[in-house]
Each structure stands twice: as structure tokens, then as C-alpha cells.
mmCIF file of C-alpha atoms in Angstrom:
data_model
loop_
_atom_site.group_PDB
_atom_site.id
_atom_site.type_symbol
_atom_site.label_atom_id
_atom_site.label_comp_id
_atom_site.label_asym_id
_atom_site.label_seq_id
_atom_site.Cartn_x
_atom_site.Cartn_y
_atom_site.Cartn_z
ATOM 1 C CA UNK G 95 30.198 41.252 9.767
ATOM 2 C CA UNK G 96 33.578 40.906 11.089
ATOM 3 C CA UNK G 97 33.545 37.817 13.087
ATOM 4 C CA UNK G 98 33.715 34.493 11.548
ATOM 5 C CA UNK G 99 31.482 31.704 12.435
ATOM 6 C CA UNK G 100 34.463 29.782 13.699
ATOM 7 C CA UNK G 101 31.726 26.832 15.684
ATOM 8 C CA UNK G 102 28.713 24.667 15.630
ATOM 9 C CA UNK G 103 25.716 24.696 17.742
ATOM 10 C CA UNK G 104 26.941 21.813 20.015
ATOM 11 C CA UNK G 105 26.485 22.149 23.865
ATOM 12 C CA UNK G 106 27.371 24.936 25.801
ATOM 13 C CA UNK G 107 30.726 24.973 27.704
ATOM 14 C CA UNK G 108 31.211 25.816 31.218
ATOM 15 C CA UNK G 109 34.344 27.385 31.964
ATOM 16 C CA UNK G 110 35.786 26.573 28.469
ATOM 17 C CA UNK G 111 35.294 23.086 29.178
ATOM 18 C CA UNK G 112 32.662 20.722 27.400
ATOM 19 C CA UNK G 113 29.804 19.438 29.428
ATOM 20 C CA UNK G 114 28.253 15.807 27.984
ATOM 21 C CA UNK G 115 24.801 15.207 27.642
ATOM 22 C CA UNK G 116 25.945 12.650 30.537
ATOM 23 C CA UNK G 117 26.312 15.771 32.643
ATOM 24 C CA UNK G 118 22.600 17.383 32.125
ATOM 25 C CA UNK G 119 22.516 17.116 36.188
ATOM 26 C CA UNK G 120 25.616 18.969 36.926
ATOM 27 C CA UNK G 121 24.862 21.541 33.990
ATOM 28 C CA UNK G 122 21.498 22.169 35.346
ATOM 29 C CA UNK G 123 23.208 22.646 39.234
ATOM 30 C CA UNK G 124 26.006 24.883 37.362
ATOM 31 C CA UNK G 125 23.604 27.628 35.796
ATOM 32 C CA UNK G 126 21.297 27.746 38.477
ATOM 33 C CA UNK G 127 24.306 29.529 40.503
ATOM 34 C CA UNK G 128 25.413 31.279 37.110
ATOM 35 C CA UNK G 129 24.199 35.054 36.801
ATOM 36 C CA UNK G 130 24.794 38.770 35.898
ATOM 37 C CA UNK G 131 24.680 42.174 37.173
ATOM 38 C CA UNK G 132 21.986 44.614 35.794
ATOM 39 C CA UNK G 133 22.973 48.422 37.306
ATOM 40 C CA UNK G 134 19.828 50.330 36.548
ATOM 41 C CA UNK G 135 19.496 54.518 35.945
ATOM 42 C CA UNK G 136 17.106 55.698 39.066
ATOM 43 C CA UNK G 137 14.148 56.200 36.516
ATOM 44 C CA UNK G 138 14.273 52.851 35.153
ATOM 45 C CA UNK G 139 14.273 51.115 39.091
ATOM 46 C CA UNK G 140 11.385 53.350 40.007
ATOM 47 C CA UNK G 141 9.888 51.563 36.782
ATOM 48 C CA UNK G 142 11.111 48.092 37.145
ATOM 49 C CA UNK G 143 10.623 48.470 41.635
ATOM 50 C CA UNK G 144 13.150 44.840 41.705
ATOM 51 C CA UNK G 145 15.319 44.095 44.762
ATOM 52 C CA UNK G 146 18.326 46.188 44.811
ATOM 53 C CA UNK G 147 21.364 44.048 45.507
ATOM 54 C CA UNK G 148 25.225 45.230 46.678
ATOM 55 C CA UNK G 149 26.961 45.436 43.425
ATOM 56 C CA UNK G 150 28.724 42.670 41.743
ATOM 57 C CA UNK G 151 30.645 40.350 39.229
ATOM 58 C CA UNK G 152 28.625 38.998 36.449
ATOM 59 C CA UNK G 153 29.826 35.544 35.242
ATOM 60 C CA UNK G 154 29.232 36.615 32.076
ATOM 61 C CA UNK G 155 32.010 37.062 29.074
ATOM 62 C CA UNK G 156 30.687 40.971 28.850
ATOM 63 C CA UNK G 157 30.615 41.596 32.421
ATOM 64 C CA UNK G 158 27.882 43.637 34.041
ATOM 65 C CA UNK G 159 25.337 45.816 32.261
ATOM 66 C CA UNK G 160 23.938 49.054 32.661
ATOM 67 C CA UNK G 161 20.375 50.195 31.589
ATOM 68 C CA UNK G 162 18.065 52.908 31.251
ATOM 69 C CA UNK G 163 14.654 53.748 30.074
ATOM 70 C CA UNK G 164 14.160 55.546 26.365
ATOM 71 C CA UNK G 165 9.849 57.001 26.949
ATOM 72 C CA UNK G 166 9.246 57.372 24.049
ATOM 73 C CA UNK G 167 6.365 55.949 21.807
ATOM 74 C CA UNK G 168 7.151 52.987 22.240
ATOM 75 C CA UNK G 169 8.880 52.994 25.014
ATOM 76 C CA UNK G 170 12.559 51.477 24.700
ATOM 77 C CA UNK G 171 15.133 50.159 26.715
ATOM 78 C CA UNK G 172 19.071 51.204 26.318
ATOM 79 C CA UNK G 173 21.498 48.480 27.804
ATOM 80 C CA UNK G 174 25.285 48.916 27.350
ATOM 81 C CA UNK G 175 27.946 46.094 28.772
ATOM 82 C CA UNK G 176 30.635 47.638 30.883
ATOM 83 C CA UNK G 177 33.609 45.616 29.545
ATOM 84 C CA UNK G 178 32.918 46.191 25.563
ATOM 85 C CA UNK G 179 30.465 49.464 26.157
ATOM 86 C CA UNK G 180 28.168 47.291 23.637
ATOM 87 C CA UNK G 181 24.626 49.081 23.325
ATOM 88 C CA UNK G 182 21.375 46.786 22.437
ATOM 89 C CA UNK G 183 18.494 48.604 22.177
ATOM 90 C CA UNK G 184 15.482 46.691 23.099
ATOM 91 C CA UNK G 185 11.048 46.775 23.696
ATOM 92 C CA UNK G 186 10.771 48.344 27.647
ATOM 93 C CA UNK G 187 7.486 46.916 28.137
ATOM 94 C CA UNK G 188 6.969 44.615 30.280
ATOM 95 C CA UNK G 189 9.360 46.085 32.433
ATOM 96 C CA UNK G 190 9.088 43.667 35.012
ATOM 97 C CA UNK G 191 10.442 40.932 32.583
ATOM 98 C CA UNK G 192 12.777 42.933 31.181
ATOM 99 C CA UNK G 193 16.051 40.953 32.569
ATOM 100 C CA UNK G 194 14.392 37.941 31.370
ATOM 101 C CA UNK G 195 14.013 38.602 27.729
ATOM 102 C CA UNK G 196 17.309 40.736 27.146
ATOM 103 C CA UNK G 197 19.644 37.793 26.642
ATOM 104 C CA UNK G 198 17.333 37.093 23.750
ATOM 105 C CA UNK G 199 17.728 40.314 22.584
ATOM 106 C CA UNK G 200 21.468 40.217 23.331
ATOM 107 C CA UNK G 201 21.829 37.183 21.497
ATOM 108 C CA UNK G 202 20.536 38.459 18.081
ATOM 109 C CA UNK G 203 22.876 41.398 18.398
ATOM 110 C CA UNK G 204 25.443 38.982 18.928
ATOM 111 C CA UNK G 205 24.209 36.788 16.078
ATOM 112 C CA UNK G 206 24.100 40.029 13.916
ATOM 113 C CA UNK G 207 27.562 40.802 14.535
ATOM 114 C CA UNK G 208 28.734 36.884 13.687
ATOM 115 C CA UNK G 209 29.617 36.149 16.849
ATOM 116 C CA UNK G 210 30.690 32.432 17.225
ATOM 117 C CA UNK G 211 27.486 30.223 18.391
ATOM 118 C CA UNK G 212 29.165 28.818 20.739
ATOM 119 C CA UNK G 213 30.273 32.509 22.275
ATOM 120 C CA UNK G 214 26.528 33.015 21.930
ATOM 121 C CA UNK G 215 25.473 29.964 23.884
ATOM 122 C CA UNK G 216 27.257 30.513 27.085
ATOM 123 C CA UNK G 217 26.658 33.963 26.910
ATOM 124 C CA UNK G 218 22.974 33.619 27.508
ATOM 125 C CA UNK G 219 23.578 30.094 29.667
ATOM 126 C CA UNK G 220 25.588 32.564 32.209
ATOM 127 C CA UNK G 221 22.501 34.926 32.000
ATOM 128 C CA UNK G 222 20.666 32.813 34.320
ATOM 129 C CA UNK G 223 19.645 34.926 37.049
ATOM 130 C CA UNK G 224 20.023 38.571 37.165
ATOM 131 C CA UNK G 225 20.758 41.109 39.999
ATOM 132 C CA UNK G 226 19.783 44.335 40.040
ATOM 133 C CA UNK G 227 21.928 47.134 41.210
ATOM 134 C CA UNK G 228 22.186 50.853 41.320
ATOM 135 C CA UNK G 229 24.809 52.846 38.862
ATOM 136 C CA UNK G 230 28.246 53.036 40.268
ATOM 137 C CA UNK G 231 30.535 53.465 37.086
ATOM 138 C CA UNK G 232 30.304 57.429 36.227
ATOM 139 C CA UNK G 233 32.199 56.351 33.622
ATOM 140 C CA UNK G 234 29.507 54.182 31.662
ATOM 141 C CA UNK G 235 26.854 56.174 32.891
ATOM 142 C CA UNK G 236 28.180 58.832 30.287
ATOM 143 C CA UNK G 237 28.612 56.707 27.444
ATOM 144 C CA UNK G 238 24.668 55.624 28.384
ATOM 145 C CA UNK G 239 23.799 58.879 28.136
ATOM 146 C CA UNK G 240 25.759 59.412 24.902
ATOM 147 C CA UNK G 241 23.896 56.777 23.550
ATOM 148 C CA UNK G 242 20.565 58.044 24.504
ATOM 149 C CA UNK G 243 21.212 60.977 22.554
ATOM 150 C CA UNK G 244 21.782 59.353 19.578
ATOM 151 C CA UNK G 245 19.821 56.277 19.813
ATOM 152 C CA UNK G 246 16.788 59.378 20.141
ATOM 153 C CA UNK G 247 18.500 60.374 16.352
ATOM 154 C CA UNK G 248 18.430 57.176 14.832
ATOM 155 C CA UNK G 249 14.734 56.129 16.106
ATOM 156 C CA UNK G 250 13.305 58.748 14.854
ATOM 157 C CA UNK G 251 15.715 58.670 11.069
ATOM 158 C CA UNK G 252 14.127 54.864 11.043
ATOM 159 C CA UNK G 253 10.866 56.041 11.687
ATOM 160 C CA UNK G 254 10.695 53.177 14.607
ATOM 161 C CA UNK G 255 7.536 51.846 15.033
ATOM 162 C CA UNK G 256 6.764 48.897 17.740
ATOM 163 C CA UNK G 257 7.311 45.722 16.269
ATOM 164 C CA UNK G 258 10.653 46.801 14.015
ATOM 165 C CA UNK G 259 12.564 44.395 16.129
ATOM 166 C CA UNK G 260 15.330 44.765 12.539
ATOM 167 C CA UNK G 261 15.268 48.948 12.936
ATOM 168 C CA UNK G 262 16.550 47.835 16.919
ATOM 169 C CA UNK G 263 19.065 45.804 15.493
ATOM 170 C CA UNK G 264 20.500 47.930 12.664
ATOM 171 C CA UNK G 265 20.104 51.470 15.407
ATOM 172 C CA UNK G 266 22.273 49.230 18.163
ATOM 173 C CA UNK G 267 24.894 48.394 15.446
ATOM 174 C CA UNK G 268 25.093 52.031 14.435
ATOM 175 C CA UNK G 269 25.825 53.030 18.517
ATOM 176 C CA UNK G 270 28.150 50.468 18.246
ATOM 177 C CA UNK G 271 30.203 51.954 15.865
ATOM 178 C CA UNK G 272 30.650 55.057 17.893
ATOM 179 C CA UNK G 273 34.298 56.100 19.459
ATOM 180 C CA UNK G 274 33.925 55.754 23.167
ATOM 181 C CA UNK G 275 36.766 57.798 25.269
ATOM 182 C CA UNK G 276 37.077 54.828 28.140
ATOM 183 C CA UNK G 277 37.991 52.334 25.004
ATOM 184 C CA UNK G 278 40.920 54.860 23.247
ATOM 185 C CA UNK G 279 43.500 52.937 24.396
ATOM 186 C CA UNK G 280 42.422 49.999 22.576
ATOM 187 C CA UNK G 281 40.007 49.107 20.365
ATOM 188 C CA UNK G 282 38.316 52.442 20.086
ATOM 189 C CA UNK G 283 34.802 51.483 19.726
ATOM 190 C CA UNK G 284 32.158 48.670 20.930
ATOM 191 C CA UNK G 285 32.038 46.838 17.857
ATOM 192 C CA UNK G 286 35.827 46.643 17.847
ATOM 193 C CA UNK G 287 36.157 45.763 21.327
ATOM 194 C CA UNK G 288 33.468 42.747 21.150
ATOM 195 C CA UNK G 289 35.879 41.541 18.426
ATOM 196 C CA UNK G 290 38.900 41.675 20.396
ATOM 197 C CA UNK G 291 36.897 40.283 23.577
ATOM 198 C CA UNK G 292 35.519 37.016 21.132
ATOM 199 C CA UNK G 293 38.845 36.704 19.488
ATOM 200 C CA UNK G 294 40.663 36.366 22.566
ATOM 201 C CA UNK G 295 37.980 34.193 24.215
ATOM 202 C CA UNK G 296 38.986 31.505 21.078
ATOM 203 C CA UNK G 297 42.667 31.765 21.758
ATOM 204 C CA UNK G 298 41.964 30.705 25.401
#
């Protein structure tokens, strides 16, 4: 789309700074401390039943993420990144593995938008572990919501059945699109503010 494929599939960086295949050790010592925040809707940790942690910082470039449960048939999964308001739409079941496959998911939503592969790569490196957390951002609880609403439009325009892993893809880009009031000041929408969060990210 919008995003050039400005980089290779080389190694991942940590903290904008190459790692050497030298450095496998240290790499290996770095992500296993390297994580992100997953603040779940009540329904969706009475589904899930993790370990709730105290709230917290994701290492991740798109911050923490927020997630409910879509029941319908099949059931679905809505997560939306606090810092870009990003939606990815995504299979519920198994919920218990949930965390665990979304930065696969994320990463062909990424991939769909041309994010750099190298932007791509540490994204899902820093996905490591995962936390889980209640809601605390009213804020992106709405736009969640929001989402739901339409995402509930779009599923059923597609005619979603289980196993249209594209119709997931193209529904997530079309929430993506969507004006969000906490982003007005800026870049308006997620799409928009995933650019501006990548382009910025190259500059560094």
C-alpha cells in the first residue's frame, strides 16, 4: 500500500542496533526478557482464565494491545494497538493460545500494509512473552467497541467463513481506515498513524 519496502530480511535489531550471528547468545538472553501487554475485555478473560498481571509497558514499537471476543460463527478475536488504534481481526479458537499466534497474525497485517521487514521482524521478536491485563484506557475501549460494530458489518458483507484467513485481512484493513477521535490531532486514522509510527521509526 503506502509503505515502501525500504529493507531486507537480515537479522533483527535490538534497540535499533544490529545483532551478529556472533551474538545468537546474547539475542536469545535479550528476547527472553522482551514482551508485551495484552489488556483483555472481562468476557474474553473469563474465556482465556490467564494470570492477570498489574498493567504495563510493552517493548513493542505499537505499544500495548487491547482485545475482545467477536461469538460469532466462527468465533473471532478483535485486537487494536493503543499507540496506532490498529485493529487485526483474527481465529478466537484456541483461546488459550491466542497471545501466541497473534504476532503471526499481526505480522501479515503488517506485511499487507508494506511495512518494512525489518519493522516486521522486531515487531514479533519483542512479542516474546505476553502479559495479560485488565482494560484501563476508556479511551480504546471505545474505539474496540466501534470496531466491533463494524467488524460485525463487514463479516457478514464477506460472507466470512472459517478458514478466509484473506476476508480477515482485507475486513482489518477496512477498520483501519476508519477516523478515530483520540488520533484527530494527527494522523486521523490507524492506517495513517502506522505510517507515521514506521516512518519515524526509519528516521531514528
Amino acid at each position: 500500500m503506502w509503505l515502501s519496502n525500504r529493507y531486507g530480511c537480515g537479522d533483527c535489531h535490538a534497540h535499533g542496533k544490529a545483532i551478529s550471528v556472533d551474538g545468537l547468545t546474547e539475542r536469545r538472553k535479550l528476547s527472553s526478557a522482551l514482551m508485551f501487554h495484552l489488556h483483555c475485555t472481562k468476557k474474553l478473560l473469563d474465556r482465556i482464565k490467564p494470570e492477570v498481571a498489574v498493567p504495563g509497558q510493552s517493548d513493542t514499537a505499537l505499544g500495548n494491545w487491547y482485545a475482545t471476543a467477536l461469538f460469532w460463527r466462527p468465533q473471532l478475536a478483535l485486537l487494536v494497538s493503543e499507540r496506532t488504534l490498529l485493529p487485526v481481526l483474527m481465529p478466537l479458537a484456541p483461546a488459550a493460545t491466542l497471545a501466541r499466534r497473534f504476532p503471526a497474525q499481526l505480522a501479515l497485517v503488517l506485511k499487507e500494509y508494506g511495512a518494512p521487514s525489518e519493522f516486521i521482524a522486531q515487531e514479533v521478536w519483542r512479542m516474546d512473552q505476553v502479559r495479560y491485563a485488565k482494560t484501563v484506557n476508556r479511551s480504546v475501549v471505545g474505539i474496540l467497541n466501534e470496531f466491533v460494530k463494524q467488524a460485525e458489518f463487514w463479516l457478514a458483507a464477506y460472507a466470512y467463513e472459517k478458514g478466509d484467513d484473506d476476508d480477515l485481512l482485507a475486513i482489518s484493513a477496512k477498520l483501519a481506515e476508519t477516523p478515530c477521535s483520540p488520533l484527530y490531532k494527527g494522523p486521523v486514522s490507524p492506517d495513517k498513524a502506522l505510517h507515521e509510527l514506521v516512518k519515524a521509526g526509519s528516521r531514528a
